[in-house]
Amino acid sequence: MLKKILRLFLVTIFLFFTACSKDDDSQNANNFMAANRLSTGDSAKDFLTEDNFTDLVIEVVYVEGYQPSQMALDNLVSFINQRCYKSGGVEINMRSIESPGEEIYDINEVDDLEKEIRSQYTSGNRLALFAFFLDGKYDADTEESLVLGVAYRNTSFVIFEETIQSLSDGIAEPSRVLLESTVFRHEFSHLLGLVDLGSDMQTDHLDEENGHHCDVESCLMNYKVESGLNIRGMVSEENIAQLDSQCLADLRANGGK
């Protein structure tokens, strides 16, 4: 009888610690991901400076058939090096996935997909960026404007690559590369805290009618870049919009170049 009680006691203790171990593993996983589950702009200073992170890895995940052009990714890395201090370098980690099978996505669906497929998270001295390239369209698209990309968390942005490719169809290269390069820079600049989204404005240039965008029409951070309203004539490097002096001042005040 005593042996039976002892066995039951040991089994109970084993099950208790096993359950605790699983809970601890789950909690540790959640804590590990937490640094990449913040709001857009919350990691602006981490991108701009090396106070906490000297390295940056960009996890590029694209739906099969919608791979971003390598030149546009290279242009993004160049842009990052122009604006951010990352002496350890910028690494691109790219892979494809099967289509989720949706024609239209809202931002919650995009976020849920990231939870399932993201593999690179911020740790040690390395900051991780998730760049997601989707088929399908964004649910905020209208007949007047199309959404080409959205920065939706502190280290995440999504590009609606099918929309970009449809806009560049029939136009000679390098129009697609230039369009991608412009949109990639725009969304990444939101992660850098523009406009009034984590990098404080040094002068007031917020376009209040169009969210966290710059009120200077020629600036990279004007809302028209994100909505594809300014793609006409994008046929040379000179057509890519640049950050205006006010946006640059905001980044430098927050530790950037």
Coordinates of N, CA and C in Angstrom, one line a residue:
M1 N 0.8 -1.2 0.0 CA 0.0 0.0 0.0 C 0.9 1.3 0.0
L2 N 1.9 1.2 0.8 CA 2.8 2.4 0.9 C 3.6 2.6 -0.4
K3 N 4.0 1.5 -1.1 CA 4.6 1.6 -2.4 C 3.7 2.2 -3.4
K4 N 2.4 1.8 -3.4 CA 1.4 2.4 -4.3 C 1.2 3.9 -4.1
I5 N 1.1 4.3 -2.8 CA 1.0 5.7 -2.5 C 2.2 6.5 -3.0
L6 N 3.4 5.9 -2.8 CA 4.6 6.5 -3.2 C 4.7 6.7 -4.7
R7 N 4.3 5.6 -5.4 CA 4.3 5.7 -6.9 C 3.3 6.8 -7.3
L8 N 2.1 6.9 -6.8 CA 1.2 8.0 -7.1 C 1.7 9.3 -6.8
F9 N 2.4 9.4 -5.7 CA 3.0 10.7 -5.3 C 4.1 11.2 -6.3
L10 N 5.0 10.2 -6.8 CA 6.0 10.5 -7.7 C 5.5 10.9 -9.1
V11 N 4.4 10.2 -9.5 CA 3.8 10.5 -10.8 C 3.2 11.9 -10.7
T12 N 2.5 12.2 -9.6 CA 1.9 13.5 -9.5 C 3.0 14.6 -9.6
I13 N 4.1 14.4 -8.9 CA 5.2 15.4 -8.9 C 5.8 15.5 -10.3
F14 N 5.9 14.4 -11.0 CA 6.4 14.4 -12.4 C 5.5 15.2 -13.3
L15 N 4.2 14.9 -13.2 CA 3.2 15.6 -14.1 C 3.2 17.1 -13.7
F16 N 3.4 17.5 -12.5 CA 3.4 18.9 -12.1 C 4.6 19.6 -12.7
F17 N 5.7 19.0 -12.6 CA 6.9 19.7 -13.1 C 6.9 19.7 -14.7
T18 N 6.3 18.6 -15.3 CA 6.2 18.6 -16.7 C 5.3 19.7 -17.2
A19 N 4.2 19.9 -16.5 CA 3.3 21.0 -16.9 C 3.9 22.4 -16.7
C20 N 4.7 22.5 -15.6 CA 5.4 23.8 -15.3 C 6.4 24.0 -16.4
S21 N 7.1 23.0 -16.8 CA 8.1 23.1 -17.8 C 7.5 23.6 -19.1
K22 N 6.3 23.0 -19.5 CA 5.7 23.5 -20.8 C 5.2 24.9 -20.7
D23 N 4.7 25.3 -19.5 CA 4.3 26.7 -19.3 C 5.5 27.6 -19.4
D24 N 6.6 27.2 -18.8 CA 7.8 28.0 -18.8 C 8.3 28.2 -20.2
D25 N 8.3 27.1 -21.0 CA 8.7 27.2 -22.4 C 7.9 28.1 -23.2
S26 N 6.6 28.1 -23.0 CA 5.6 29.0 -23.7 C 5.9 30.4 -23.3
Q27 N 6.1 30.6 -22.0 CA 6.3 32.0 -21.5 C 7.7 32.5 -22.0
N28 N 8.7 31.6 -22.1 CA 10.0 32.1 -22.6 C 9.9 32.4 -24.1
A29 N 9.1 31.6 -24.8 CA 8.9 31.9 -26.2 C 8.2 33.3 -26.4
N30 N 7.2 33.5 -25.6 CA 6.5 34.8 -25.7 C 7.4 36.0 -25.3
N31 N 8.2 35.8 -24.3 CA 9.2 36.8 -23.9 C 10.2 37.1 -25.0
F32 N 10.6 36.0 -25.7 CA 11.6 36.1 -26.8 C 11.0 37.0 -27.9
M33 N 9.7 36.8 -28.2 CA 9.1 37.5 -29.3 C 8.6 38.9 -29.0
A34 N 8.5 39.1 -27.7 CA 7.9 40.4 -27.2 C 8.6 41.6 -27.8
A35 N 9.9 41.6 -27.9 CA 10.6 42.8 -28.4 C 10.2 43.1 -29.8
N36 N 9.6 42.2 -30.6 CA 9.2 42.4 -32.0 C 7.7 42.5 -32.1
R37 N 7.0 42.7 -31.0 CA 5.6 42.8 -31.0 C 5.1 44.1 -30.5
L38 N 5.9 45.2 -30.7 CA 5.5 46.5 -30.2 C 4.9 47.3 -31.3
S39 N 4.6 48.6 -31.1 CA 3.9 49.4 -32.1 C 4.9 50.0 -33.0
T40 N 4.4 50.4 -34.2 CA 5.3 51.0 -35.2 C 5.9 52.3 -34.6
G41 N 7.3 52.3 -34.8 CA 8.0 53.5 -34.3 C 8.7 53.3 -33.0
D42 N 8.2 52.2 -32.2 CA 8.8 52.0 -30.9 C 10.3 51.6 -30.9
S43 N 10.8 51.1 -32.0 CA 12.2 50.7 -32.1 C 13.0 51.7 -33.0
A44 N 12.4 52.9 -33.2 CA 13.1 53.8 -34.1 C 14.6 54.1 -33.7
K45 N 14.8 54.3 -32.4 CA 16.2 54.6 -31.9 C 17.1 53.4 -32.1
D46 N 16.5 52.2 -31.9 CA 17.2 50.9 -32.0 C 17.7 50.8 -33.4
F47 N 16.9 51.1 -34.4 CA 17.3 51.1 -35.8 C 18.4 52.1 -36.1
L48 N 18.2 53.3 -35.6 CA 19.0 54.5 -36.0 C 20.4 54.4 -35.3
T49 N 20.5 53.9 -34.1 CA 21.8 53.9 -33.4 C 22.3 52.5 -33.1
E50 N 23.5 52.5 -32.5 CA 24.0 51.2 -32.0 C 24.1 51.2 -30.5
D51 N 23.2 52.0 -29.9 CA 23.2 51.9 -28.4 C 22.9 50.5 -27.9
N52 N 22.0 49.8 -28.6 CA 21.6 48.5 -28.1 C 22.0 47.4 -29.1
F53 N 22.0 47.7 -30.4 CA 22.2 46.7 -31.5 C 23.2 47.2 -32.5
T54 N 24.2 46.4 -32.8 CA 25.2 46.8 -33.8 C 24.9 46.1 -35.1
D55 N 24.1 45.0 -35.1 CA 23.8 44.2 -36.3 C 22.3 44.3 -36.7
L56 N 22.0 44.1 -38.0 CA 20.6 44.1 -38.4 C 20.4 42.9 -39.3
V57 N 19.4 42.1 -39.1 CA 19.1 41.0 -40.0 C 17.7 41.3 -40.6
I58 N 17.5 41.2 -41.9 CA 16.2 41.4 -42.5 C 15.7 40.1 -43.0
E59 N 14.7 39.6 -42.4 CA 14.1 38.4 -42.8 C 13.0 38.7 -43.9
V60 N 13.4 38.3 -45.1 CA 12.5 38.6 -46.3 C 11.7 37.3 -46.6
V61 N 10.4 37.3 -46.4 CA 9.5 36.2 -46.7 C 8.6 36.6 -47.8
Y62 N 8.5 35.8 -48.9 CA 7.7 36.2 -50.0 C 6.8 35.0 -50.4
V63 N 5.7 35.3 -50.9 CA 4.8 34.2 -51.5 C 5.4 33.8 -52.8
E64 N 5.4 32.5 -53.1 CA 6.0 32.0 -54.4 C 5.4 32.8 -55.6
G65 N 6.3 33.2 -56.4 CA 5.9 34.0 -57.6 C 5.9 35.5 -57.4
Y66 N 6.2 35.9 -56.2 CA 6.2 37.3 -55.8 C 7.4 37.7 -55.1
Q67 N 8.5 37.3 -55.6 CA 9.8 37.6 -55.0 C 10.2 39.0 -55.3
P68 N 10.6 39.8 -54.4 CA 11.1 41.2 -54.7 C 12.4 41.1 -55.4
S69 N 12.6 42.2 -56.2 CA 13.9 42.2 -57.0 C 15.1 42.4 -56.1
Q70 N 16.1 41.7 -56.4 CA 17.3 41.8 -55.6 C 17.9 43.2 -55.6
M71 N 17.8 43.9 -56.7 CA 18.3 45.3 -56.8 C 17.6 46.2 -55.8
A72 N 16.2 46.0 -55.7 CA 15.5 46.8 -54.8 C 15.8 46.5 -53.3
L73 N 16.1 45.3 -53.0 CA 16.6 44.9 -51.7 C 17.9 45.5 -51.4
D74 N 18.8 45.5 -52.4 CA 20.1 46.1 -52.3 C 20.0 47.6 -52.0
N75 N 19.1 48.2 -52.7 CA 18.8 49.7 -52.5 C 18.3 50.0 -51.1
L76 N 17.5 49.0 -50.6 CA 17.1 49.2 -49.2 C 18.2 49.2 -48.2
V77 N 19.1 48.2 -48.4 CA 20.3 48.1 -47.6 C 21.1 49.3 -47.7
S78 N 21.3 49.9 -48.9 CA 22.1 51.1 -49.0 C 21.4 52.3 -48.3
F79 N 20.1 52.3 -48.3 CA 19.3 53.4 -47.6 C 19.5 53.2 -46.1
I80 N 19.5 52.0 -45.6 CA 19.7 51.8 -44.2 C 21.1 52.2 -43.8
N81 N 22.1 51.9 -44.6 CA 23.4 52.3 -44.2 C 23.6 53.8 -44.3
Q82 N 22.8 54.5 -45.1 CA 22.9 56.0 -45.2 C 22.3 56.6 -43.9
R83 N 21.3 56.0 -43.3 CA 20.6 56.6 -42.3 C 20.8 56.1 -40.9
C84 N 21.3 54.8 -40.8 CA 21.5 54.1 -39.5 C 22.9 53.7 -39.2
Y85 N 23.2 53.7 -37.9 CA 24.5 53.2 -37.5 C 24.4 51.7 -37.2
K86 N 25.0 50.9 -38.0 CA 25.0 49.4 -37.8 C 26.4 48.9 -38.3
S87 N 27.4 49.0 -37.4 CA 28.8 48.7 -37.7 C 28.9 47.2 -38.0
G88 N 28.0 46.4 -37.4 CA 28.1 44.9 -37.6 C 27.5 44.5 -39.0
G89 N 26.9 45.4 -39.7 CA 26.4 45.1 -41.0 C 24.9 44.8 -41.1
V90 N 24.4 44.7 -42.3 CA 23.0 44.4 -42.6 C 23.0 43.1 -43.4
E91 N 22.3 42.1 -42.8 CA 22.2 40.8 -43.5 C 20.8 40.5 -44.0
I92 N 20.6 40.0 -45.2 CA 19.3 39.6 -45.7 C 19.2 38.1 -45.7
N93 N 18.1 37.6 -45.1 CA 17.8 36.2 -45.0 C 16.4 36.0 -45.7
M94 N 16.5 35.3 -46.9 CA 15.3 35.3 -47.8 C 14.8 33.9 -48.0
R95 N 13.4 33.7 -48.0 CA 12.8 32.4 -48.3 C 11.4 32.6 -48.8
S96 N 10.9 31.6 -49.4 CA 9.5 31.7 -50.0 C 8.5 30.8 -49.2
I97 N 7.3 31.1 -49.3 CA 6.2 30.3 -48.7 C 5.1 30.1 -49.8
E98 N 4.3 29.1 -49.6 CA 3.1 29.0 -50.4 C 2.1 30.1 -50.2
S99 N 1.3 30.4 -51.1 CA 0.3 31.4 -51.0 C -0.7 31.0 -49.8
P100 N -1.0 32.0 -49.0 CA -2.1 31.7 -47.9 C -3.5 31.6 -48.6
G101 N -3.6 31.9 -49.8 CA -4.8 31.6 -50.5 C -5.9 32.7 -50.4
E102 N -5.5 33.9 -50.0 CA -6.4 35.0 -49.8 C -6.3 36.0 -51.0
E103 N -7.4 36.6 -51.4 CA -7.4 37.7 -52.4 C -7.2 39.0 -51.8
I104 N -7.7 39.2 -50.6 CA -7.7 40.5 -49.9 C -7.2 40.2 -48.4
Y105 N -6.3 41.1 -47.9 CA -5.8 40.9 -46.6 C -6.1 42.2 -45.8
D106 N -6.5 42.0 -44.5 CA -6.5 43.2 -43.6 C -5.2 43.0 -42.7
I107 N -4.9 44.1 -41.9 CA -3.7 44.1 -41.2 C -3.6 43.0 -40.1
N108 N -4.8 42.7 -39.5 CA -4.8 41.6 -38.5 C -4.4 40.3 -39.1
E109 N -4.9 40.0 -40.3 CA -4.5 38.8 -41.0 C -3.0 38.7 -41.3
V110 N -2.5 39.8 -41.7 CA -1.1 39.9 -42.0 C -0.3 39.6 -40.7
D111 N -0.7 40.2 -39.6 CA 0.0 40.1 -38.3 C -0.1 38.6 -37.9
D112 N -1.3 38.0 -38.1 CA -1.4 36.6 -37.7 C -0.5 35.7 -38.5
L113 N -0.4 36.0 -39.8 CA 0.6 35.2 -40.6 C 2.0 35.4 -40.2
E114 N 2.4 36.6 -39.8 CA 3.7 36.8 -39.2 C 4.0 35.9 -38.0
K115 N 3.0 35.8 -37.1 CA 3.2 35.0 -35.9 C 3.5 33.5 -36.3
E116 N 2.9 33.0 -37.4 CA 3.1 31.6 -37.8 C 4.5 31.4 -38.5
I117 N 4.9 32.4 -39.3 CA 6.1 32.1 -40.2 C 7.4 32.8 -39.8
R118 N 7.3 33.8 -39.0 CA 8.5 34.6 -38.7 C 9.5 33.7 -37.9
S119 N 10.8 33.8 -38.2 CA 11.8 32.9 -37.5 C 12.9 33.8 -36.9
Q120 N 13.1 35.0 -37.4 CA 14.2 35.8 -36.9 C 13.6 36.9 -35.9
Y121 N 14.2 36.8 -34.7 CA 13.7 37.8 -33.7 C 15.0 38.5 -33.1
T122 N 14.7 39.7 -32.5 CA 15.8 40.4 -31.9 C 16.4 39.7 -30.7
S123 N 17.7 39.6 -30.7 CA 18.4 39.0 -29.6 C 19.8 39.4 -29.6
G124 N 20.4 39.4 -28.4 CA 21.8 39.8 -28.3 C 22.1 41.2 -28.8
N125 N 23.0 41.3 -29.7 CA 23.3 42.6 -30.3 C 22.8 42.8 -31.7
R126 N 21.8 41.9 -32.1 CA 21.3 41.8 -33.4 C 19.8 42.2 -33.4
L127 N 19.4 43.2 -34.1 CA 18.1 43.6 -34.3 C 17.5 42.9 -35.6
A128 N 16.3 42.5 -35.4 CA 15.6 41.7 -36.5 C 14.5 42.5 -37.2
L129 N 14.4 42.5 -38.5 CA 13.4 43.2 -39.2 C 12.7 42.1 -40.1
F130 N 11.3 42.1 -40.1 CA 10.5 41.2 -40.9 C 9.9 41.9 -42.0
A131 N 10.3 41.5 -43.3 CA 9.7 42.1 -44.5 C 8.9 41.1 -45.2
F132 N 7.6 41.3 -45.4 CA 6.7 40.3 -45.9 C 6.1 40.7 -47.2
F133 N 6.2 39.9 -48.2 CA 5.8 40.2 -49.6 C 4.7 39.3 -50.0
L134 N 3.5 39.9 -50.1 CA 2.3 39.1 -50.3 C 1.7 39.2 -51.7
D135 N 1.0 38.1 -52.0 CA 0.0 38.2 -53.1 C -1.3 38.8 -52.6
G136 N -2.2 39.0 -53.5 CA -3.5 39.6 -53.0 C -3.3 41.1 -52.8
K137 N -4.4 41.7 -52.3 CA -4.5 43.2 -52.2 C -4.8 43.5 -50.7
Y138 N -4.7 44.8 -50.4 CA -5.0 45.3 -49.1 C -6.4 45.7 -49.0
D139 N -7.1 45.5 -47.9 CA -8.5 45.8 -47.8 C -8.8 47.3 -47.8
A140 N -7.8 48.1 -47.7 CA -8.1 49.6 -47.7 C -7.9 50.1 -49.2
D141 N -7.7 49.3 -50.1 CA -7.6 49.7 -51.5 C -8.9 50.3 -52.0
T142 N -8.8 51.4 -52.8 CA -10.0 52.0 -53.4 C -9.7 52.2 -54.9
E143 N -10.8 52.6 -55.6 CA -10.6 52.9 -57.0 C -9.6 54.0 -57.3
E144 N -9.5 54.9 -56.3 CA -8.6 56.1 -56.5 C -7.2 55.8 -56.1
S145 N -7.0 54.9 -55.1 CA -5.6 54.7 -54.7 C -5.5 53.2 -54.2
L146 N -4.3 52.7 -54.4 CA -3.9 51.4 -53.9 C -2.8 51.4 -52.8
V147 N -3.0 50.6 -51.9 CA -1.9 50.5 -50.8 C -0.8 49.6 -51.2
L148 N 0.4 50.1 -51.3 CA 1.5 49.2 -51.8 C 2.2 48.6 -50.6
G149 N 2.2 49.2 -49.4 CA 2.9 48.7 -48.3 C 2.3 49.3 -47.0
V150 N 2.6 48.6 -45.9 CA 2.1 49.0 -44.5 C 3.2 48.6 -43.5
A151 N 3.7 49.6 -42.7 CA 4.5 49.2 -41.6 C 3.5 49.1 -40.4
Y152 N 3.5 47.9 -39.8 CA 2.4 47.6 -38.8 C 2.9 47.2 -37.5
R153 N 4.2 46.9 -37.3 CA 4.7 46.8 -35.9 C 6.1 47.4 -35.9
N154 N 6.7 47.3 -34.7 CA 8.0 48.1 -34.6 C 9.1 47.5 -35.4
T155 N 9.0 46.3 -35.9 CA 10.1 45.7 -36.7 C 9.5 44.9 -37.9
S156 N 8.3 45.4 -38.4 CA 7.6 44.6 -39.4 C 7.0 45.5 -40.4
F157 N 7.1 45.2 -41.7 CA 6.3 45.8 -42.7 C 5.9 44.8 -43.8
V158 N 4.8 45.1 -44.4 CA 4.3 44.2 -45.5 C 4.3 45.0 -46.8
I159 N 4.6 44.3 -47.9 CA 4.5 44.9 -49.2 C 3.6 44.1 -50.0
F160 N 2.6 44.7 -50.7 CA 1.7 44.0 -51.5 C 2.3 43.9 -52.9
E161 N 3.1 42.9 -53.0 CA 3.9 42.7 -54.2 C 3.1 42.5 -55.5
E162 N 2.0 41.8 -55.3 CA 1.1 41.6 -56.5 C 0.6 42.9 -57.1
T163 N 0.3 43.8 -56.2 CA -0.2 45.1 -56.6 C 1.0 45.9 -57.3
I164 N 2.2 45.8 -56.7 CA 3.3 46.5 -57.3 C 3.6 45.9 -58.7
Q165 N 3.6 44.6 -58.8 CA 3.9 44.0 -60.1 C 2.8 44.4 -61.2
S166 N 1.5 44.4 -60.7 CA 0.5 44.8 -61.7 C 0.6 46.2 -62.1
L167 N 1.1 47.1 -61.3 CA 1.3 48.5 -61.7 C 2.5 48.7 -62.7
S168 N 3.5 47.8 -62.5 CA 4.7 47.9 -63.4 C 4.6 47.1 -64.6
D169 N 3.5 46.2 -64.8 CA 3.3 45.4 -66.0 C 3.2 46.3 -67.2
G170 N 4.0 45.9 -68.2 CA 3.9 46.7 -69.5 C 4.8 47.9 -69.5
I171 N 5.5 48.1 -68.4 CA 6.4 49.3 -68.4 C 7.8 48.7 -68.4
A172 N 8.7 49.2 -69.2 CA 10.0 48.6 -69.3 C 10.8 48.8 -68.0
E173 N 11.6 47.8 -67.7 CA 12.5 47.8 -66.5 C 13.4 49.1 -66.7
P174 N 13.9 49.7 -65.7 CA 13.8 49.2 -64.3 C 12.7 49.8 -63.5
S175 N 11.5 50.1 -64.1 CA 10.4 50.8 -63.4 C 10.0 50.0 -62.2
R176 N 9.9 48.7 -62.2 CA 9.5 47.9 -61.1 C 10.5 48.0 -60.0
V177 N 11.8 48.0 -60.3 CA 12.8 48.1 -59.3 C 12.7 49.5 -58.6
L178 N 12.5 50.5 -59.4 CA 12.4 51.9 -58.8 C 11.1 52.0 -57.9
L179 N 10.0 51.4 -58.4 CA 8.8 51.5 -57.6 C 9.0 50.7 -56.3
E180 N 9.6 49.5 -56.3 CA 9.8 48.7 -55.1 C 10.8 49.5 -54.2
S181 N 11.9 50.0 -54.8 CA 12.8 50.7 -53.9 C 12.2 51.9 -53.2
T182 N 11.3 52.6 -53.8 CA 10.7 53.7 -53.2 C 9.8 53.3 -52.1
V183 N 9.0 52.3 -52.3 CA 8.0 51.8 -51.3 C 8.8 51.2 -50.1
F184 N 9.8 50.4 -50.4 CA 10.6 49.8 -49.3 C 11.2 50.8 -48.4
R185 N 11.7 51.9 -49.0 CA 12.3 53.0 -48.2 C 11.2 53.7 -47.4
H186 N 10.1 53.9 -48.0 CA 9.0 54.6 -47.3 C 8.6 53.8 -46.1
E187 N 8.3 52.5 -46.2 CA 7.8 51.7 -45.1 C 8.9 51.6 -44.0
F188 N 10.2 51.4 -44.4 CA 11.2 51.3 -43.4 C 11.4 52.7 -42.7
S189 N 11.1 53.8 -43.3 CA 11.2 55.1 -42.7 C 10.1 55.2 -41.6
H190 N 9.0 54.6 -41.8 CA 8.0 54.5 -40.7 C 8.6 53.8 -39.5
L191 N 9.3 52.8 -39.7 CA 9.9 52.1 -38.6 C 11.0 52.9 -37.9
L192 N 11.5 53.9 -38.7 CA 12.5 54.8 -38.1 C 11.8 55.9 -37.3
G193 N 10.5 55.9 -37.3 CA 9.8 56.8 -36.5 C 9.2 58.0 -37.2
L194 N 9.1 58.0 -38.5 CA 8.6 59.1 -39.3 C 7.1 58.8 -39.7
V195 N 6.3 59.7 -39.7 CA 6.5 61.1 -39.2 C 5.8 61.2 -37.9
D196 N 6.5 61.8 -36.8 CA 5.9 61.9 -35.5 C 5.5 60.6 -35.0
L197 N 6.3 59.5 -35.2 CA 5.9 58.2 -34.9 C 7.0 57.4 -34.1
G198 N 7.8 58.2 -33.3 CA 8.8 57.6 -32.5 C 10.1 58.5 -32.7
S199 N 10.2 59.2 -33.7 CA 11.3 60.2 -33.9 C 10.6 61.6 -33.8
D200 N 10.8 62.3 -32.8 CA 10.1 63.6 -32.5 C 10.4 64.6 -33.7
M201 N 9.3 65.3 -34.0 CA 9.5 66.3 -35.1 C 10.3 67.5 -34.5
Q202 N 11.2 68.0 -35.3 CA 12.0 69.2 -34.9 C 11.3 70.4 -35.4
T203 N 10.5 70.3 -36.4 CA 9.6 71.3 -36.9 C 8.3 70.6 -37.3
D204 N 7.2 71.3 -37.3 CA 5.9 70.7 -37.6 C 5.8 70.5 -39.1
H205 N 5.8 69.2 -39.5 CA 5.6 68.9 -40.9 C 4.6 67.7 -41.0
L206 N 3.8 67.5 -40.1 CA 2.9 66.3 -40.1 C 1.6 66.6 -40.9
D207 N 1.3 65.7 -41.8 CA 0.1 65.8 -42.6 C -1.0 65.1 -41.8
E208 N -1.7 65.9 -41.1 CA -2.7 65.4 -40.1 C -3.9 64.7 -40.8
E209 N -4.2 65.0 -42.1 CA -5.3 64.4 -42.8 C -4.9 63.0 -43.3
N210 N -3.6 62.7 -43.4 CA -3.2 61.4 -43.9 C -2.3 60.6 -43.0
G211 N -2.5 60.7 -41.7 CA -1.8 59.9 -40.8 C -0.4 60.4 -40.6
H212 N 0.5 59.4 -40.3 CA 1.9 59.8 -40.0 C 2.8 60.0 -41.2
H213 N 2.4 61.0 -42.0 CA 3.1 61.3 -43.3 C 3.5 62.8 -43.3
C214 N 4.5 63.1 -44.2 CA 5.0 64.4 -44.3 C 4.1 65.3 -45.2
D215 N 4.0 66.5 -44.8 CA 3.1 67.4 -45.6 C 3.8 68.0 -46.8
V216 N 5.1 67.7 -47.0 CA 5.9 68.1 -48.2 C 5.6 67.1 -49.3
E217 N 5.0 67.6 -50.4 CA 4.6 66.6 -51.5 C 5.7 65.9 -52.1
S218 N 6.9 66.5 -52.2 CA 8.0 65.8 -52.9 C 8.8 64.9 -52.0
C219 N 8.4 64.8 -50.7 CA 9.2 64.0 -49.7 C 8.8 62.5 -49.9
L220 N 9.8 61.7 -49.6 CA 9.6 60.2 -49.6 C 8.4 59.8 -48.6
M221 N 8.2 60.6 -47.5 CA 7.2 60.3 -46.5 C 5.9 60.9 -46.8
N222 N 5.7 61.4 -48.0 CA 4.3 61.9 -48.3 C 3.4 60.7 -48.5
Y223 N 2.2 60.8 -48.2 CA 1.2 59.7 -48.2 C 1.1 59.1 -49.6
K224 N 1.3 59.9 -50.7 CA 1.1 59.4 -52.0 C 2.1 58.3 -52.4
V225 N 3.2 58.3 -51.7 CA 4.2 57.2 -52.0 C 3.6 55.8 -51.6
E226 N 3.0 55.8 -50.4 CA 2.4 54.6 -49.9 C 1.2 54.1 -50.7
S227 N 0.4 55.1 -51.3 CA -0.8 54.8 -51.9 C -0.6 54.6 -53.4
G228 N 0.6 54.8 -53.9 CA 0.8 54.6 -55.4 C 0.3 55.7 -56.3
L229 N 0.1 56.8 -55.7 CA -0.5 57.9 -56.5 C 0.6 58.7 -57.3
N230 N 1.9 58.4 -57.0 CA 2.9 59.2 -57.7 C 3.8 58.3 -58.5
I231 N 3.3 57.2 -59.1 CA 4.2 56.3 -59.8 C 4.4 56.7 -61.3
R232 N 3.6 57.6 -61.8 CA 3.7 58.1 -63.2 C 5.1 58.7 -63.4
G233 N 5.8 58.3 -64.4 CA 7.1 58.9 -64.7 C 8.2 58.3 -63.9
M234 N 8.0 57.3 -63.2 CA 9.1 56.7 -62.4 C 9.9 55.8 -63.3
V235 N 10.8 56.4 -64.0 CA 11.6 55.7 -65.0 C 13.1 55.8 -64.8
S236 N 13.5 56.5 -63.8 CA 15.0 56.7 -63.5 C 15.2 56.9 -62.0
E237 N 16.5 56.7 -61.6 CA 16.9 56.8 -60.2 C 16.5 58.2 -59.7
E238 N 16.6 59.2 -60.5 CA 16.3 60.5 -60.1 C 14.8 60.7 -59.7
N239 N 13.9 59.8 -60.1 CA 12.5 59.9 -59.8 C 12.2 59.4 -58.4
I240 N 13.1 58.7 -57.8 CA 12.8 58.2 -56.4 C 12.8 59.3 -55.4
A241 N 11.7 59.4 -54.7 CA 11.6 60.5 -53.8 C 12.6 60.4 -52.7
Q242 N 13.1 61.5 -52.1 CA 14.0 61.5 -51.1 C 13.4 62.0 -49.8
L243 N 14.0 61.7 -48.7 CA 13.5 62.4 -47.4 C 13.9 63.9 -47.5
D244 N 12.9 64.7 -47.1 CA 13.2 66.1 -47.1 C 13.9 66.5 -45.9
S245 N 14.4 67.8 -45.8 CA 15.2 68.2 -44.7 C 14.6 68.1 -43.4
Q246 N 13.3 68.2 -43.3 CA 12.6 68.1 -42.0 C 12.6 66.7 -41.5
C247 N 12.4 65.7 -42.4 CA 12.4 64.3 -42.0 C 13.8 63.9 -41.6
L248 N 14.8 64.4 -42.3 CA 16.2 64.1 -42.0 C 16.6 64.7 -40.6
A249 N 16.1 65.9 -40.3 CA 16.4 66.5 -39.0 C 15.8 65.7 -37.9
D250 N 14.6 65.1 -38.1 CA 14.0 64.2 -37.1 C 14.8 63.0 -36.8
L251 N 15.3 62.4 -37.8 CA 16.1 61.2 -37.7 C 17.5 61.5 -37.0
R252 N 18.1 62.5 -37.4 CA 19.4 62.9 -36.7 C 19.2 63.3 -35.3
A253 N 18.1 63.9 -35.0 CA 17.8 64.3 -33.6 C 17.6 63.0 -32.7
N254 N 17.2 61.9 -33.4 CA 17.0 60.7 -32.6 C 18.2 59.7 -32.7
G255 N 19.3 60.2 -33.2 CA 20.5 59.5 -33.2 C 21.0 58.9 -34.5
G256 N 20.2 59.2 -35.6 CA 20.6 58.7 -36.9 C 21.6 59.5 -37.6
K257 N 22.0 59.1 -38.8 CA 23.0 59.8 -39.6 C 22.3 61.0 -40.3

